[in-house]
Coordinates of N, CA and C in Angstrom, one line a residue:
Chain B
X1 N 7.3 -47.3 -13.8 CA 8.0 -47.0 -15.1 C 7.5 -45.6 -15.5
X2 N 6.2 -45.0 -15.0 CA 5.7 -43.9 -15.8 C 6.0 -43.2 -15.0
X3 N 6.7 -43.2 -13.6 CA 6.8 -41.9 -12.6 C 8.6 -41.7 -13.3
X4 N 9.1 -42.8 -13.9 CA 10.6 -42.2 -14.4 C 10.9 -41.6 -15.7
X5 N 9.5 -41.9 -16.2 CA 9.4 -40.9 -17.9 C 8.8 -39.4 -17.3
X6 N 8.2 -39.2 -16.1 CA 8.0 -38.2 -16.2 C 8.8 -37.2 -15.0
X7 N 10.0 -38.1 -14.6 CA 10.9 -37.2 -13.7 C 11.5 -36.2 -14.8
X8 N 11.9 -35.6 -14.6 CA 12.4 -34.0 -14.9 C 14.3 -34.5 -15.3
X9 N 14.6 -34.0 -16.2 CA 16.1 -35.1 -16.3 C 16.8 -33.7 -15.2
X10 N 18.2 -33.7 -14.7 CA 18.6 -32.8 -14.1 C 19.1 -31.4 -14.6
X11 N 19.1 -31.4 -16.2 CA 19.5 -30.7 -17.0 C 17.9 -29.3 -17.0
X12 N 17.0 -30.1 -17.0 CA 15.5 -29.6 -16.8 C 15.0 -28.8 -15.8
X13 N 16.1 -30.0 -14.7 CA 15.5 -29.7 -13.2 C 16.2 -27.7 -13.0
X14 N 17.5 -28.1 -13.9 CA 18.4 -26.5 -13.4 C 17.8 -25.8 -14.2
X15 N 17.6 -25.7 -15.1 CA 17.0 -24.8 -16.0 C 15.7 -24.2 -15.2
X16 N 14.9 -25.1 -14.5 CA 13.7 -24.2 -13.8 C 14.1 -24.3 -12.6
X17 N 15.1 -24.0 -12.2 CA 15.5 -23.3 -11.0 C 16.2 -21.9 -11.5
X18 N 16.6 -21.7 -12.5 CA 16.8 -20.8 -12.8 C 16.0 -19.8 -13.4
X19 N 14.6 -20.6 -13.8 CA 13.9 -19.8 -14.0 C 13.2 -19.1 -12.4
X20 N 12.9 -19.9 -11.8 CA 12.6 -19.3 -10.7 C 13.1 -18.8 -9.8
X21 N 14.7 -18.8 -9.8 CA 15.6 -17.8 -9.4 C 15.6 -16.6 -9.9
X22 N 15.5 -16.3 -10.9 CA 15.3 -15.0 -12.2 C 13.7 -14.6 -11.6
X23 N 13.0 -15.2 -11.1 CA 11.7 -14.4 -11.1 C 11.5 -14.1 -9.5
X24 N 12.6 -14.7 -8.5 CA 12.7 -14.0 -7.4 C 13.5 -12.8 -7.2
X25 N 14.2 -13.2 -8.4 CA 15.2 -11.4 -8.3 C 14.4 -10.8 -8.5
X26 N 13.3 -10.7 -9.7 CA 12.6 -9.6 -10.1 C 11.6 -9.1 -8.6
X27 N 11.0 -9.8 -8.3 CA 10.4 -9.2 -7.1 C 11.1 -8.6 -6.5
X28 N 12.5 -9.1 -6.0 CA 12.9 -8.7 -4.9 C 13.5 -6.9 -5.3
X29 N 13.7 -7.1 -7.0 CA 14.1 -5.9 -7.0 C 13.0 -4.8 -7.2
X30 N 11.5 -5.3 -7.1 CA 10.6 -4.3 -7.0 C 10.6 -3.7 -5.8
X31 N 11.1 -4.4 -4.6 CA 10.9 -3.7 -3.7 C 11.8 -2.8 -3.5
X32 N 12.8 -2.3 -4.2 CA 13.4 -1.2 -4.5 C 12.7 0.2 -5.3
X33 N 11.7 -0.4 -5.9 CA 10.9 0.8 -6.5 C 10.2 2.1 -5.7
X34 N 10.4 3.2 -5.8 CA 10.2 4.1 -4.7 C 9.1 5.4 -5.7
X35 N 8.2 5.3 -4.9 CA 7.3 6.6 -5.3 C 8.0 7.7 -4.7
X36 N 6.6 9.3 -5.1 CA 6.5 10.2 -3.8 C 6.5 10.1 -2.8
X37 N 5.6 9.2 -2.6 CA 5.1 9.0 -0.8 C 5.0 7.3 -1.0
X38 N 4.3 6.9 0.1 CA 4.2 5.7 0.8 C 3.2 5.1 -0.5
X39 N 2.6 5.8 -0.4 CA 0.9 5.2 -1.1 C 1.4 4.8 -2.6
X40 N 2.0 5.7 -3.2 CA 2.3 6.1 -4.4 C 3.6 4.7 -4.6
X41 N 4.3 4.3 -4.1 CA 5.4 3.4 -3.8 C 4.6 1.8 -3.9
X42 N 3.4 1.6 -2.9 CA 3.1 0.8 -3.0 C 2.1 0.5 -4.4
X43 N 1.9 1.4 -4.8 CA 1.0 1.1 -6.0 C 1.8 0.7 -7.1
X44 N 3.3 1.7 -7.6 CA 4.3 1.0 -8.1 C 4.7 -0.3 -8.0
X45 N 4.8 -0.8 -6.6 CA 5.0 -1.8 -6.5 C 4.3 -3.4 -7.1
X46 N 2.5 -2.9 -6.7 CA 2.1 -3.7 -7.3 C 1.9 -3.9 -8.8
X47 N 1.9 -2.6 -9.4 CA 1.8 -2.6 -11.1 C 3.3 -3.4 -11.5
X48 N 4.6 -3.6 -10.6 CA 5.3 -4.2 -11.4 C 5.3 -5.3 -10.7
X49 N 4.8 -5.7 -9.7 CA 4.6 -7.1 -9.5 C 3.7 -8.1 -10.9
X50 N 2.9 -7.2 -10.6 CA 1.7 -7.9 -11.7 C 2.3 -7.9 -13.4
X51 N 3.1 -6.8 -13.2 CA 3.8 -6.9 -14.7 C 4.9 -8.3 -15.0
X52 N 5.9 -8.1 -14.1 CA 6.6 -9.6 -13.9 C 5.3 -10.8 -14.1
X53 N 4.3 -11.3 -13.1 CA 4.2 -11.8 -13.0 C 3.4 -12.4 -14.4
X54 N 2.9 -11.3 -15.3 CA 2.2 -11.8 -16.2 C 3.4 -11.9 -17.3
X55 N 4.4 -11.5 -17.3 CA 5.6 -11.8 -18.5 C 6.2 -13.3 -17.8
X56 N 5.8 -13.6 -16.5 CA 6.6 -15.1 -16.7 C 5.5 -16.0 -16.9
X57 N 4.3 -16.0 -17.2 CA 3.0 -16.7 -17.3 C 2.7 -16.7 -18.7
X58 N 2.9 -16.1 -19.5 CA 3.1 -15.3 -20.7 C 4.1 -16.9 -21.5
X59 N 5.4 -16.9 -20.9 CA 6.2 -17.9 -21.2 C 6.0 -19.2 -20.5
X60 N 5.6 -19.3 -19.8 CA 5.5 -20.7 -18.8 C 5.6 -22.3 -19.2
X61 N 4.8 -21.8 -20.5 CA 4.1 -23.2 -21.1 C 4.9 -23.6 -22.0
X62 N 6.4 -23.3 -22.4 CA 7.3 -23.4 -23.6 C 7.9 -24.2 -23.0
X63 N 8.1 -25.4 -23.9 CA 8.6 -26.8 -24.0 C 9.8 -26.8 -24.3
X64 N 10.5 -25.9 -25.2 CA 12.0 -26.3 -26.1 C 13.1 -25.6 -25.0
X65 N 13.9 -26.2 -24.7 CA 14.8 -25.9 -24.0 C 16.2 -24.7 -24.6
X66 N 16.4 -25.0 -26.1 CA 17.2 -23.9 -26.6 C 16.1 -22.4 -26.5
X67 N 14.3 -22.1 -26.7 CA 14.1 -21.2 -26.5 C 14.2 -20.5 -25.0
X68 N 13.7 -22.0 -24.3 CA 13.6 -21.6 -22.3 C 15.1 -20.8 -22.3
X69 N 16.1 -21.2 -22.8 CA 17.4 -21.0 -22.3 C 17.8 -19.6 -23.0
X70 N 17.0 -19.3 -23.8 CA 17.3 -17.7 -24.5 C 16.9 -17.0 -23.6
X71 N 15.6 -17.3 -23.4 CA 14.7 -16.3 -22.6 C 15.3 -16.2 -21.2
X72 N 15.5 -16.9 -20.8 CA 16.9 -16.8 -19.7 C 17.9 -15.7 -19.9
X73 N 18.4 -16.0 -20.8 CA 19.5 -14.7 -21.5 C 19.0 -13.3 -21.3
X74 N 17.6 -13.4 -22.1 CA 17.7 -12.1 -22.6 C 16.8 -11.5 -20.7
X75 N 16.2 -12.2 -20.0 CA 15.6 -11.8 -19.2 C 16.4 -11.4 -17.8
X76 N 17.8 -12.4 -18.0 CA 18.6 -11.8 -16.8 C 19.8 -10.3 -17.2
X77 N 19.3 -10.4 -18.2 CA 20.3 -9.1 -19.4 C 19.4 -7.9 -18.6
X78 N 17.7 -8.2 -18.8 CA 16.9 -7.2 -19.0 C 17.2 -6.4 -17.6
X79 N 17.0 -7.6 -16.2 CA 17.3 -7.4 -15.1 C 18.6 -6.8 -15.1
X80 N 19.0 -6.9 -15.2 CA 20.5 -5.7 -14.9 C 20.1 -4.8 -15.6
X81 N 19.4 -4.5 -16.5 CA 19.2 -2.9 -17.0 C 18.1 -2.4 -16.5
X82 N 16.9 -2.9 -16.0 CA 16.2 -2.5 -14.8 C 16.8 -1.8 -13.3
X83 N 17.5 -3.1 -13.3 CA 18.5 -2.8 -11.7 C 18.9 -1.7 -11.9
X84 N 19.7 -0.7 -13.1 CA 20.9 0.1 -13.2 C 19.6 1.2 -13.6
X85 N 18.6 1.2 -14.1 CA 17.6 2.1 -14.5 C 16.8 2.2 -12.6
X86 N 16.5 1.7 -12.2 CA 15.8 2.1 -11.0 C 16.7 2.4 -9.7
X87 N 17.6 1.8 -9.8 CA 18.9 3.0 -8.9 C 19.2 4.0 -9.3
X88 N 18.8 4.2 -11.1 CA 19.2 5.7 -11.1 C 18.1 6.4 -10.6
X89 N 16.9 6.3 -11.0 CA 15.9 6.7 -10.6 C 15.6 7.1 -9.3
X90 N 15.8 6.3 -8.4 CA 15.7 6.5 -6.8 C 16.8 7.6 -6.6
X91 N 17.9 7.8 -7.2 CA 18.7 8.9 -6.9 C 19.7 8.7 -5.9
Chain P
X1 N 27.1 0.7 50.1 CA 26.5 -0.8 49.8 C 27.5 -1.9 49.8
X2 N 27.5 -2.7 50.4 CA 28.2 -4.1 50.3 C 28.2 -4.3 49.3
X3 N 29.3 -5.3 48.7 CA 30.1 -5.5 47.6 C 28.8 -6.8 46.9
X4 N 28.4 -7.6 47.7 CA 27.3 -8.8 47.3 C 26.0 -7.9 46.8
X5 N 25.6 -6.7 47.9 CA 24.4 -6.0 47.5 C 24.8 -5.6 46.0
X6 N 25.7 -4.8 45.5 CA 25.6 -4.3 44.6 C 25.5 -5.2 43.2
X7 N 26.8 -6.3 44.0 CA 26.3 -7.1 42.4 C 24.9 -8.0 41.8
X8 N 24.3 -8.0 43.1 CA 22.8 -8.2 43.2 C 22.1 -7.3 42.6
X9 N 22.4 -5.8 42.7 CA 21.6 -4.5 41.6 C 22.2 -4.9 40.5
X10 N 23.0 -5.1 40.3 CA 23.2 -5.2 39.0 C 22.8 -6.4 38.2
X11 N 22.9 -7.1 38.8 CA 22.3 -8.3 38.6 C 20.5 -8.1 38.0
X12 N 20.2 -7.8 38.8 CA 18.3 -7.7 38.6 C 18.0 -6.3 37.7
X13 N 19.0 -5.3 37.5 CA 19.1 -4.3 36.5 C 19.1 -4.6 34.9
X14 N 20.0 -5.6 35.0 CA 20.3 -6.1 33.7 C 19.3 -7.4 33.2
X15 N 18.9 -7.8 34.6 CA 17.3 -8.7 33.4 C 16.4 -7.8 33.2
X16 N 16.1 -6.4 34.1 CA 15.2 -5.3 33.5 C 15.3 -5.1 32.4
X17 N 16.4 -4.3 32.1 CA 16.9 -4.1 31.3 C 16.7 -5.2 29.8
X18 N 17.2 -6.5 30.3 CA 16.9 -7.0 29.2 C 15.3 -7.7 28.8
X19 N 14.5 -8.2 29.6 CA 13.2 -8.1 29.4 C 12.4 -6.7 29.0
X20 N 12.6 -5.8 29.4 CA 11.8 -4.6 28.9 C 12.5 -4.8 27.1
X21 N 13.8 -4.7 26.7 CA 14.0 -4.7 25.7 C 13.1 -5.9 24.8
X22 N 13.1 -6.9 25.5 CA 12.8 -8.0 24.6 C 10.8 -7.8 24.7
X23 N 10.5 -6.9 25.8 CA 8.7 -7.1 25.4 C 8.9 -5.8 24.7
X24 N 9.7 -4.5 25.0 CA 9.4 -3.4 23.5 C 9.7 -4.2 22.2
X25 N 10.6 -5.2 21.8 CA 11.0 -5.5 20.4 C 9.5 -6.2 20.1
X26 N 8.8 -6.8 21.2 CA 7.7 -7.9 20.4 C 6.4 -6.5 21.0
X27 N 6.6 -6.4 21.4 CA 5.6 -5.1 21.1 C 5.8 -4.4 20.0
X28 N 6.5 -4.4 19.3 CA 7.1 -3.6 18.2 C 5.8 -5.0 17.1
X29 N 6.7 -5.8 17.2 CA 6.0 -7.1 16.3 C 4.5 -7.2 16.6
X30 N 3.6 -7.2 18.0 CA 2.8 -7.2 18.7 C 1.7 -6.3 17.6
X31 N 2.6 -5.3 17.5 CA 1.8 -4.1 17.3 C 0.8 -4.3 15.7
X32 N 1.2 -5.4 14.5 CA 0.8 -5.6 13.8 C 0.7 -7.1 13.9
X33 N -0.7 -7.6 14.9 CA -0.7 -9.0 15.1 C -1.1 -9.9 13.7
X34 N -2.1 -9.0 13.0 CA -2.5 -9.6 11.5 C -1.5 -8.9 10.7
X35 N -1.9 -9.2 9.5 CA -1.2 -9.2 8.2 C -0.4 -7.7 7.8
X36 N 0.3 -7.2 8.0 CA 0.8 -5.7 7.6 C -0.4 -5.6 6.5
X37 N 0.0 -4.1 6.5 CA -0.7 -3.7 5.1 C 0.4 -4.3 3.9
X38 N 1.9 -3.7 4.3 CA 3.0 -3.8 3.2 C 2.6 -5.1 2.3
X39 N 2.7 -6.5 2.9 CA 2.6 -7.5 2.1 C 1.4 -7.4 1.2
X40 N 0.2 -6.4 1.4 CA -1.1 -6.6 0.0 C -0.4 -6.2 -0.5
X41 N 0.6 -5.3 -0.7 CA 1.4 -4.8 -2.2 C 1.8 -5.7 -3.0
X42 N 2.2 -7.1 -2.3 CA 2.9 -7.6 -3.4 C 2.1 -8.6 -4.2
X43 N 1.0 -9.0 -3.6 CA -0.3 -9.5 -4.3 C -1.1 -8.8 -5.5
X44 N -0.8 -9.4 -7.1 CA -1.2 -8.7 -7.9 C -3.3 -8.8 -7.3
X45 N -3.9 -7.8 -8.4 CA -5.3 -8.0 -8.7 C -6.0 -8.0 -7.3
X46 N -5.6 -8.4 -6.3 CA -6.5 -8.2 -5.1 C -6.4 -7.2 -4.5
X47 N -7.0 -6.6 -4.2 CA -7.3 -5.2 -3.3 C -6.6 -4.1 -3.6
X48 N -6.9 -3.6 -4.9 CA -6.5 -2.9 -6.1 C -6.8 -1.5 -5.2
X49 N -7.8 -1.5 -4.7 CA -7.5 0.3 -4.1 C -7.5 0.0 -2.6
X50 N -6.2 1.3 -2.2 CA -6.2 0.9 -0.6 C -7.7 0.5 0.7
X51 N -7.2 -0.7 1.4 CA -7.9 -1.0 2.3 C -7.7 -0.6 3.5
X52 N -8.3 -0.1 4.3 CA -7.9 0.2 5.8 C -8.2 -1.5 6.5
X53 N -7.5 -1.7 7.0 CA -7.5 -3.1 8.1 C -8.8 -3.0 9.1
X54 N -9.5 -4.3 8.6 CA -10.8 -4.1 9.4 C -10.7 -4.6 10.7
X55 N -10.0 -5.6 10.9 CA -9.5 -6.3 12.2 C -8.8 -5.8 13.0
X56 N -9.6 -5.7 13.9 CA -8.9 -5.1 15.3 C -7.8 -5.9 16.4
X57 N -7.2 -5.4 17.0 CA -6.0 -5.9 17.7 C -6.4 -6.8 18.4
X58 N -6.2 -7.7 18.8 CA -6.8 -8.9 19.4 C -6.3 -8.4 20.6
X59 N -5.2 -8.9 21.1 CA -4.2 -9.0 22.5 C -4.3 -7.6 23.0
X60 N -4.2 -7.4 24.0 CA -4.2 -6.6 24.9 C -3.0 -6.5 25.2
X61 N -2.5 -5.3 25.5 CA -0.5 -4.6 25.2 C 0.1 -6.3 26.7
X62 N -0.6 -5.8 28.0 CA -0.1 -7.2 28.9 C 0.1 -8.3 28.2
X63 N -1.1 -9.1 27.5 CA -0.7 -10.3 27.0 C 0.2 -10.2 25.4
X64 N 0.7 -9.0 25.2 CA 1.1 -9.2 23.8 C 3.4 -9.0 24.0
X65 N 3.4 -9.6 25.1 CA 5.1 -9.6 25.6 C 5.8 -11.1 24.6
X66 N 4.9 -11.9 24.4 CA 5.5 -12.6 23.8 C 5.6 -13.2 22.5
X67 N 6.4 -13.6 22.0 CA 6.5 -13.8 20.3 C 6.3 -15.1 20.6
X68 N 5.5 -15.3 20.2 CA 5.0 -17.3 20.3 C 5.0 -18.0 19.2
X69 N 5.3 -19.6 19.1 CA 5.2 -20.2 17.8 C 3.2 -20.4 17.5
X70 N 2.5 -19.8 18.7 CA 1.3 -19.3 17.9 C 0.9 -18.2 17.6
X71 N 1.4 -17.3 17.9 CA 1.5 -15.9 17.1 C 2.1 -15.8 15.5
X72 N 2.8 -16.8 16.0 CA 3.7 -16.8 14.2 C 2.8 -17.9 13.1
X73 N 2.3 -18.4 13.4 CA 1.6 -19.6 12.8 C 0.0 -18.8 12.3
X74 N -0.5 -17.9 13.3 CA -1.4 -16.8 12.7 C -1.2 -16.0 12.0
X75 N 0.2 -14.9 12.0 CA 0.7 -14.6 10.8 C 0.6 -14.8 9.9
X76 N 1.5 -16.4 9.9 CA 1.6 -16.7 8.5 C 0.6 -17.0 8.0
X77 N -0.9 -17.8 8.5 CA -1.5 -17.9 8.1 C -2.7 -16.7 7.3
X78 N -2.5 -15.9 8.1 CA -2.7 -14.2 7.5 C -2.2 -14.2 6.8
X79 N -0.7 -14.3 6.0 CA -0.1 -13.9 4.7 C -0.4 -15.4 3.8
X80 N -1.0 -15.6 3.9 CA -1.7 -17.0 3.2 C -2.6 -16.8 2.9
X81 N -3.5 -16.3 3.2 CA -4.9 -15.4 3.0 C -4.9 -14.9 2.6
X82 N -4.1 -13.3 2.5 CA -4.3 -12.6 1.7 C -3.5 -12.9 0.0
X83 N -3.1 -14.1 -0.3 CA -2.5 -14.4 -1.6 C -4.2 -14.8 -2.4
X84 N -4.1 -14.1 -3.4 CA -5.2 -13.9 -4.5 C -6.0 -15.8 -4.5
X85 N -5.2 -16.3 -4.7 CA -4.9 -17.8 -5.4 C -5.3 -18.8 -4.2
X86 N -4.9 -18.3 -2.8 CA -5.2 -19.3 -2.0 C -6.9 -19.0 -1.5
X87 N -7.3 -20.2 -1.4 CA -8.5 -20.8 -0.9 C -9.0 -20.4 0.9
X88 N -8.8 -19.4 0.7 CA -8.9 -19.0 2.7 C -9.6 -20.3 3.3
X89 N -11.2 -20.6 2.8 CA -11.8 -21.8 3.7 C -11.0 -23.2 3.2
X90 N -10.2 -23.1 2.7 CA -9.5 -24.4 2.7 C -7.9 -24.7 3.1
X91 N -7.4 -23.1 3.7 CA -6.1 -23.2 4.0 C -6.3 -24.1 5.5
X92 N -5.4 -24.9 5.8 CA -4.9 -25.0 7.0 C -3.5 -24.7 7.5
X93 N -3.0 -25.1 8.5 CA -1.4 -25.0 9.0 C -0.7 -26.1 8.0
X94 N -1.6 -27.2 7.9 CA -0.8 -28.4 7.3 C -1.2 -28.4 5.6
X95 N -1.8 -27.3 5.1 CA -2.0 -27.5 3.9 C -0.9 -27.5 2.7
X96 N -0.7 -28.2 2.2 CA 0.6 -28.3 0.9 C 0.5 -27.4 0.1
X97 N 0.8 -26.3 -0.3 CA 0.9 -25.1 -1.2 C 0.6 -25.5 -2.2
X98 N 1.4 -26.9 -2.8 CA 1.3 -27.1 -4.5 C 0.5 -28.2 -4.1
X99 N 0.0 -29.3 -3.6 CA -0.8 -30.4 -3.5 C -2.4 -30.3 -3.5
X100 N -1.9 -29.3 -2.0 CA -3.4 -29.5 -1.6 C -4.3 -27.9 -2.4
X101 N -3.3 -27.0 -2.5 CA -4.0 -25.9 -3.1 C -3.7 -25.4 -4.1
X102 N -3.1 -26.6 -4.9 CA -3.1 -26.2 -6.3 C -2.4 -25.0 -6.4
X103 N -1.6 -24.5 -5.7 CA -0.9 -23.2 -6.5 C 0.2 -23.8 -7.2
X104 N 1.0 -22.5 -8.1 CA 2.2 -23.2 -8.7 C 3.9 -22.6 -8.1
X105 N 4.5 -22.5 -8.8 CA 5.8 -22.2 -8.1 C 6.0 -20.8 -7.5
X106 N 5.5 -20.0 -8.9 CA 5.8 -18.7 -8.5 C 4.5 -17.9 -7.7
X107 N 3.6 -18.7 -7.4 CA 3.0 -18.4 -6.1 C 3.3 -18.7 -4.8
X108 N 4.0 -19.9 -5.0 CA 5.0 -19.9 -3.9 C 5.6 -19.2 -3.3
X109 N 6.8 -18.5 -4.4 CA 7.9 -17.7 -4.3 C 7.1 -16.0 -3.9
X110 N 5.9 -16.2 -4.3 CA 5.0 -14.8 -4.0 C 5.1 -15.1 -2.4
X111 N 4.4 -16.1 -2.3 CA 3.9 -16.6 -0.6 C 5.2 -16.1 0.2
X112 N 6.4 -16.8 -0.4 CA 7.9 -16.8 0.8 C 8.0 -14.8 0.7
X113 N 7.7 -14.2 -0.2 CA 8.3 -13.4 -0.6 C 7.4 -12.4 0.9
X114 N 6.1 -12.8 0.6 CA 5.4 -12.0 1.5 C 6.1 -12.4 3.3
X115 N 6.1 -13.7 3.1 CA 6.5 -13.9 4.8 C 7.5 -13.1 5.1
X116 N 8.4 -13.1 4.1 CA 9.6 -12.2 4.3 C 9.3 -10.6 4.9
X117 N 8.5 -9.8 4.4 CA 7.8 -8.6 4.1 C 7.5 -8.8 5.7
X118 N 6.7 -9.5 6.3 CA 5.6 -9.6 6.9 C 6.6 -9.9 8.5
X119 N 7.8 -10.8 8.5 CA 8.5 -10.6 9.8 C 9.9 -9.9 9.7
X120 N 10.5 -9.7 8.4 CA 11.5 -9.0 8.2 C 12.7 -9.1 8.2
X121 N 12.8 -10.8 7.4 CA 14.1 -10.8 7.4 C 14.2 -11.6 6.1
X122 N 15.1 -11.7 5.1 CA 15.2 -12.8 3.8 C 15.2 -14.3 4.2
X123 N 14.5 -14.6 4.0 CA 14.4 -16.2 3.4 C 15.3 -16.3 2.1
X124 N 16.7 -17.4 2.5 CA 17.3 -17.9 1.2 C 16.8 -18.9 0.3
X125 N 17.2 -19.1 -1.4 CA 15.9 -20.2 -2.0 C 16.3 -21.0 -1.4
X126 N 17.4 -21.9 -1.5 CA 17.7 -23.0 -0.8 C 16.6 -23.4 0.6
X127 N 16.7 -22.8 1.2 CA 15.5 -22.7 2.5 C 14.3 -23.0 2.0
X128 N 13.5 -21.6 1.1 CA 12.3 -21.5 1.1 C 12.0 -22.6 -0.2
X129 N 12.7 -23.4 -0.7 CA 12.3 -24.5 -1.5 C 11.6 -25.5 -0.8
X130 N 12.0 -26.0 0.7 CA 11.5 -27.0 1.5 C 10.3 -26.5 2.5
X131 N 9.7 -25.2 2.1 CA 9.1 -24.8 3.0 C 7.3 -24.5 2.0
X132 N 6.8 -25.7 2.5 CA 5.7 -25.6 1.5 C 4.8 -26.0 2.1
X133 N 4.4 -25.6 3.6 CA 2.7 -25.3 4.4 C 3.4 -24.4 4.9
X134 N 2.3 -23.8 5.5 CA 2.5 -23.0 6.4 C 2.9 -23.5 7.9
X135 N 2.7 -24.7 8.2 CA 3.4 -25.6 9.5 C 5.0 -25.0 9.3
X136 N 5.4 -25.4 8.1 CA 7.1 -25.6 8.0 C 7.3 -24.1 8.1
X137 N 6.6 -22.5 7.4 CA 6.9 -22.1 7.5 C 7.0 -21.1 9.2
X138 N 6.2 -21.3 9.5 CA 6.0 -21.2 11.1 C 7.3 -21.8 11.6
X139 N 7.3 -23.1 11.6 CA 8.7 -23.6 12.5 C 9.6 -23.0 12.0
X140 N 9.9 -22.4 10.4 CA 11.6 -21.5 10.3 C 11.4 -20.8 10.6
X141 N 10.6 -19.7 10.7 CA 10.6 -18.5 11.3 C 10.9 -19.0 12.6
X142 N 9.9 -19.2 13.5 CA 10.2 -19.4 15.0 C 11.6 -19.7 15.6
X143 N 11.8 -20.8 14.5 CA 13.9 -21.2 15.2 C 14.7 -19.9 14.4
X144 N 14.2 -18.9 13.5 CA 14.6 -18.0 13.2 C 15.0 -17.0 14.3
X145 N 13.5 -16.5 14.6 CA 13.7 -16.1 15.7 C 13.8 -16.4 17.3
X146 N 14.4 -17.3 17.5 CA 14.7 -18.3 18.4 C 13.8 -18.1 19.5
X147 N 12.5 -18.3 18.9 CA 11.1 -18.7 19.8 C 11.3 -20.0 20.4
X148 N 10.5 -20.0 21.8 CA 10.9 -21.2 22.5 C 9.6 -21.9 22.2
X149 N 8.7 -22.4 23.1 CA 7.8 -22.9 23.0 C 7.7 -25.0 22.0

């Protein structure tokens, strides 16, 4: 009885797939991030790895599904203006 | 030349041809038996200033023609190692990412992200959702790269 109070309802289940969909974009679009050189690329790299990773840890522990679902909003919003700011950037 | 001779040269030309290709491509892979450097980039907090690779090439260029499902299983287990979070003396092939070592999702998605890095091709989520030891991830890659063994 207690392993079906604590299944995840399916409404739950999408919602943290979309959180973790949203936090593989972000990586993936770090690896777009381009220094001077090699060295300088990978160090960008990891300053916004670690940056992501501490803004989704930051939120992790939030229970209410109308905030989870904002943050969703505003975080896949942010991601397109990242995406459109570091393609300009790279040139 | 007779008509049998020639298509005999051509014949044994074209597995040259295609074995040399296939030991330069895994000599290519060969060439970085442990861990790239690329993938420590994507591990926050660990090895914050560049490291030179202390580990030396194991294989010898002769024995290093083939891409093996144990070459890829040392890999990965390399890119398992170098994640901040994982337990080096307690990883094994069969260890459960979230069970047995306590990581959480988005170290997961760190982990797939690095394998990716590490043999060079994307892992879809769909995929990399069912892929949680390093066993499973070994066997996708391998039938990825349609390793025999």
């Amino acid at each position: 009885m207690s392993k079906l109070k604590n299944a995840m309802s399916l409404k739950q289940f999408m919602i943290r797939q979309e959180v973790l969909q949203m936090y593989r974009s972000y990586l993936r679009l770090g690896r777009l991030i381009q220094g001077s050189d090699e060295e300088s690329s990978k160090k960008l790299q990891l300053e916004w790895n670690t940056w992501v990773r501490s803004e989704f840890d930051l939120r992790k522990n939030e229970k209410n599904e109308d905030v989870i679902r904002n943050m969703l909003v505003i975080g896949k919003r942010q991601l397109g203006e990242l995406n459109r700011s570091i393609r300009i950037s790279n040139g | 030349m007779g008509r049998r001779a020639t298509h005999r040269m051509e014949f044994l030309s074209k597995n040259i041809l295609q074995s040399q290709a296939r030991s330069a491509s895994s000599l290519f892979v060969m060439g970085n038996p442990v861990v790239s450097k690329d993938c420590r980039s994507l591990f926050p907090k660990k090895n914050l200033l560049p490291v030179e690779s202390n580990v030396q090439q194991v294989r010898s260029f002769a024995k290093a023609a083939q891409l093996t499902l144990e070459t890829i299983r040392e890999q990965v287990l390399g890119v398992c190692k170098q994640h901040e979070k994982v337990d080096a003396g307690r990883l094994t092939l069969n260890s459960h990412f979230l069970n047995d070592l306590g990581l959480d999702s988005l170290d997961h998605i760190e982990i797939i992200m690095a394998i990716e890095d590490e043999f060079g091709f994307e892992i879809p989520d769909v995929e990399s959702d069912r892929l949680l030891t390093p066993a499973d991830i070994a066997k996708y890659v391998g039938d990825k790269k349609n390793v025999g063994d």
